Coordinates of C-alpha atoms in Angstrom, one line a residue:
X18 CA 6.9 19.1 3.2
X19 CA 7.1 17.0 -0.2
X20 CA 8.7 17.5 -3.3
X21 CA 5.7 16.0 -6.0
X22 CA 7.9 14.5 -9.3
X23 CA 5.3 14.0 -12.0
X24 CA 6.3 10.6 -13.0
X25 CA 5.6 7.2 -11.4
X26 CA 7.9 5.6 -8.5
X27 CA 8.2 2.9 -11.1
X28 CA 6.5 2.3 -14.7
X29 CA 3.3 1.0 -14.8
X30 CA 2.4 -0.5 -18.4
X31 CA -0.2 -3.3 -19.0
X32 CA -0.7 -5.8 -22.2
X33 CA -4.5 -5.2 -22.3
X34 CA -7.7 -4.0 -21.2
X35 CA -8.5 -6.5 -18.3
X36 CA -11.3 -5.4 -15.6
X37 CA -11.0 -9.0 -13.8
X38 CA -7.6 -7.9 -13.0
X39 CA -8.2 -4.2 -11.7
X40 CA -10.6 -6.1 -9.8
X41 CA -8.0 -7.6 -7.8
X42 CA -6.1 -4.7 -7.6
X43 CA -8.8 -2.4 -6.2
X44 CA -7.7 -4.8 -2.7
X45 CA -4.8 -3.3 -2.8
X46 CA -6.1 0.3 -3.4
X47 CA -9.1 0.4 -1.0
X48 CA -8.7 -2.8 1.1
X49 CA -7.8 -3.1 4.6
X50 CA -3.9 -3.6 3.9
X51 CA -3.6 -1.6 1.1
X52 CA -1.3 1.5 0.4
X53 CA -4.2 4.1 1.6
X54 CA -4.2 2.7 4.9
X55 CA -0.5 2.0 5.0
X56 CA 0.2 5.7 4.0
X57 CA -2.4 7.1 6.4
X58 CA -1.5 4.5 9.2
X59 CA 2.1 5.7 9.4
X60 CA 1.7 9.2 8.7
X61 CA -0.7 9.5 11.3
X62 CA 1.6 7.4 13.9
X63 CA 4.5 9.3 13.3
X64 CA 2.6 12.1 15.5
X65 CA 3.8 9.7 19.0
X66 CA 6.5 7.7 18.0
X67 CA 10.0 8.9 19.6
X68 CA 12.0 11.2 17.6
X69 CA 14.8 8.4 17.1
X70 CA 12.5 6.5 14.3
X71 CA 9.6 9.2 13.6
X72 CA 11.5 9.9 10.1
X73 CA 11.2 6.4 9.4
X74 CA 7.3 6.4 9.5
X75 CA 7.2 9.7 7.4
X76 CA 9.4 8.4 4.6
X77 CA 7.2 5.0 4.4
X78 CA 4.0 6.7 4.8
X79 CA 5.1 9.2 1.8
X80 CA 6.6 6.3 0.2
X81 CA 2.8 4.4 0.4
X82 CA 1.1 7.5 -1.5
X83 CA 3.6 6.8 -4.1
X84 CA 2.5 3.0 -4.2
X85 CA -1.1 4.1 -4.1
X86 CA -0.4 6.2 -7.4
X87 CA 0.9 3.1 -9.0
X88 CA -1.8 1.2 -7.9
X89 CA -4.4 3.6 -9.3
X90 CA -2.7 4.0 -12.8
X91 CA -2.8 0.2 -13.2
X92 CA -6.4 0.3 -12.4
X93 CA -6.9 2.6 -14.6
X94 CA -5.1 1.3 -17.7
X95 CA -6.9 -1.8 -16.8
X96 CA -10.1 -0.9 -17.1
X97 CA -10.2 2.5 -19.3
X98 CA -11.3 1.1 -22.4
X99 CA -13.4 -1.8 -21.2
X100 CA -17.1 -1.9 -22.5
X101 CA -20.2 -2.2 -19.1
X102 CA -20.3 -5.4 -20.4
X103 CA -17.0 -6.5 -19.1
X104 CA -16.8 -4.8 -16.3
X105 CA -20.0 -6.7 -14.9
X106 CA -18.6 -9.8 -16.5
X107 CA -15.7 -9.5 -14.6
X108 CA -17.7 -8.8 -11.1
X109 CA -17.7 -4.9 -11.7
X110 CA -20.6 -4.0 -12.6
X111 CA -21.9 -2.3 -8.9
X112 CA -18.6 -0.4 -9.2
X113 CA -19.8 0.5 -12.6
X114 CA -22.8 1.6 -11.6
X115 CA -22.0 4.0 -8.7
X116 CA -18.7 5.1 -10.2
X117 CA -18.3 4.6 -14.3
X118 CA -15.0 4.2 -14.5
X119 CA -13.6 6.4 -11.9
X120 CA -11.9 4.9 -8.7
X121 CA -13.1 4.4 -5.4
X122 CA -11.6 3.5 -2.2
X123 CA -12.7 0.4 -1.8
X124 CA -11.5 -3.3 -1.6
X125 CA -12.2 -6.3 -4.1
X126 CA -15.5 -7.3 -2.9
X127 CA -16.3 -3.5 -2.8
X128 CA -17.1 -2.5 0.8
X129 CA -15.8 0.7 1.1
X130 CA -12.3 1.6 2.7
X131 CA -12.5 2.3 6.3
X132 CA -10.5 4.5 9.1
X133 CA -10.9 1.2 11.3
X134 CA -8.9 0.0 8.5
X135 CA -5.8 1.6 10.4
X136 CA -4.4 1.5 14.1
X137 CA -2.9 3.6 16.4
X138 CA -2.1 2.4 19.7
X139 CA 0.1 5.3 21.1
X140 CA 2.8 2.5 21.9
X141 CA 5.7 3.0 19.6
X142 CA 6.4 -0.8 19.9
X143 CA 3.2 -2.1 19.6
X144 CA 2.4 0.2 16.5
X145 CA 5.7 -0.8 14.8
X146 CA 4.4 -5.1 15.2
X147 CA 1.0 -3.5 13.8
X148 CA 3.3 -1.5 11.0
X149 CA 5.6 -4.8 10.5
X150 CA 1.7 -7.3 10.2
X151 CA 0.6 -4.5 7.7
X152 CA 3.2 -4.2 5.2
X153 CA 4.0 -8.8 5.6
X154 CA 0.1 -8.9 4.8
X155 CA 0.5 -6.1 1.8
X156 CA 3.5 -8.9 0.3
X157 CA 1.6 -11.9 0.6
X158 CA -1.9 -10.0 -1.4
X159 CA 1.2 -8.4 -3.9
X160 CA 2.1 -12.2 -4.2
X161 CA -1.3 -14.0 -4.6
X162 CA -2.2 -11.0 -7.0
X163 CA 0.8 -12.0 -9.4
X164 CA 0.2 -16.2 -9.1
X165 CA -3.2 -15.0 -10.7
X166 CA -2.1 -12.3 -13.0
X167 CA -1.1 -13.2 -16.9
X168 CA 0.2 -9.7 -17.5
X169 CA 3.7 -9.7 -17.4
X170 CA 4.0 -6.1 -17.5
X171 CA 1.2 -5.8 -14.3
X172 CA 3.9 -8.2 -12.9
X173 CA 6.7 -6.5 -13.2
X174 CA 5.3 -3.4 -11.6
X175 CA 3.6 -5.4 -8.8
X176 CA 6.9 -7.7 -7.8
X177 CA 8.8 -4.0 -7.3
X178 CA 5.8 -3.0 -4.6
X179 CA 6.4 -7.0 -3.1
X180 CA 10.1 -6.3 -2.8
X181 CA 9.4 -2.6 -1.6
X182 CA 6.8 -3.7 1.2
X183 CA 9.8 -6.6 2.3
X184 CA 12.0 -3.5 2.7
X185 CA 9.9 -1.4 4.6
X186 CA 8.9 -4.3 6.8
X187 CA 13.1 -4.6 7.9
X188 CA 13.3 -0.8 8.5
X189 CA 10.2 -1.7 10.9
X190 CA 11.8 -4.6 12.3
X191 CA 15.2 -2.2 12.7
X192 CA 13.2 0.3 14.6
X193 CA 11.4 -1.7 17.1
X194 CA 14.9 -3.0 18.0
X195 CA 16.6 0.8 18.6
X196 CA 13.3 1.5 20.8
X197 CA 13.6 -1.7 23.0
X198 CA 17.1 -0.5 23.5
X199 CA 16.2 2.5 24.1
X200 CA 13.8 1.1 26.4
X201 CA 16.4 -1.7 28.5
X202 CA 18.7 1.1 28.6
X203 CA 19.2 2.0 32.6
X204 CA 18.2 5.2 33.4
X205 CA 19.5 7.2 36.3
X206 CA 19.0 10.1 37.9

């Protein structure tokens, strides 16, 4: 079903070891609107939306698994060489404790990720609003994540997920508006 390329969707480099930023990032890793529950959100709708847009929701969800790499290898570099001591300095230290240095699905104030995390209605319209919510609320963290990040190479990595969740928002937007045609189309028989 998927072709894996062993590289990144797009590089990931950072300017130092900084665990207050991973911190942040973990949101976007384990956090309600992060790119696990966008990736399993869509790939699990995709199973009762019509065939006219299901493509759409594979592509994105695949495309969110990618994102969650990215995410992940950012966390990583951030934090790989940091000492305990930072890590608790820079509100870590639980994380540090349970996990060393390995990730966990989990947001920034580190409750655990959660399936009620993602939605499924079994209305392709209203899933697509929940789908177009989900990936406007995944910009605006990507965007309050840079105005407090000094790492310009962080930044340049996070404004290409912004820009990617604004795109997958339109293709949302585009396929509510083929179903509601599809929908106000007459039917007769």
């Amino acid at each position: 079903m998927w072709y894996y390329e062993k590289k990144l969707q797009y590089p990931v480099k950072v300017s130092e070891c900084n665990p207050r930023l991973a911190k942040y990032l973990i949101e976007q890793y384990g956090g309600a609107d992060g790119e696990l529950s966008a990736a399993l959100r869509y790939l699990n709708q995709r199973y009762t939306i019509p065939d006219k847009v299901v493509g759409l929701l594979n592509d994105i969800g695949t495309e969110e698994f990618a994102h969650l790499e990215m995410i992940a290898t950012m966390i990583y570099k951030l934090t790989k060489d940091a000492t305990p001591e930072q890590l608790v300095e820079a509100g870590l230290g639980p994380h540090f404790v349970n996990h060393d240095h390995a990730l966990y699905y989990q947001n920034a104030a580190g409750s655990p990720w959660t399936a009620t995390y993602i939605q499924a209605k079994g209305d392709p319209i209203a899933d697509l609003y929940e789908d177009i919510a989900a990936e406007e609320k995944a910009r605006a963290t990507y965007q309050w994540i840079i105005d407090i990040s000094d790492d310009p190479w962080i930044n340049d990595s996070l404004k290409f997920l912004r820009e990617r969740e604004i795109v997958h928002s339109q293709r949302f937007h585009e396929a509510v508006e083929i179903l509601k045609e599809e929908r106000d189309r007459k039917k007769v028989f």
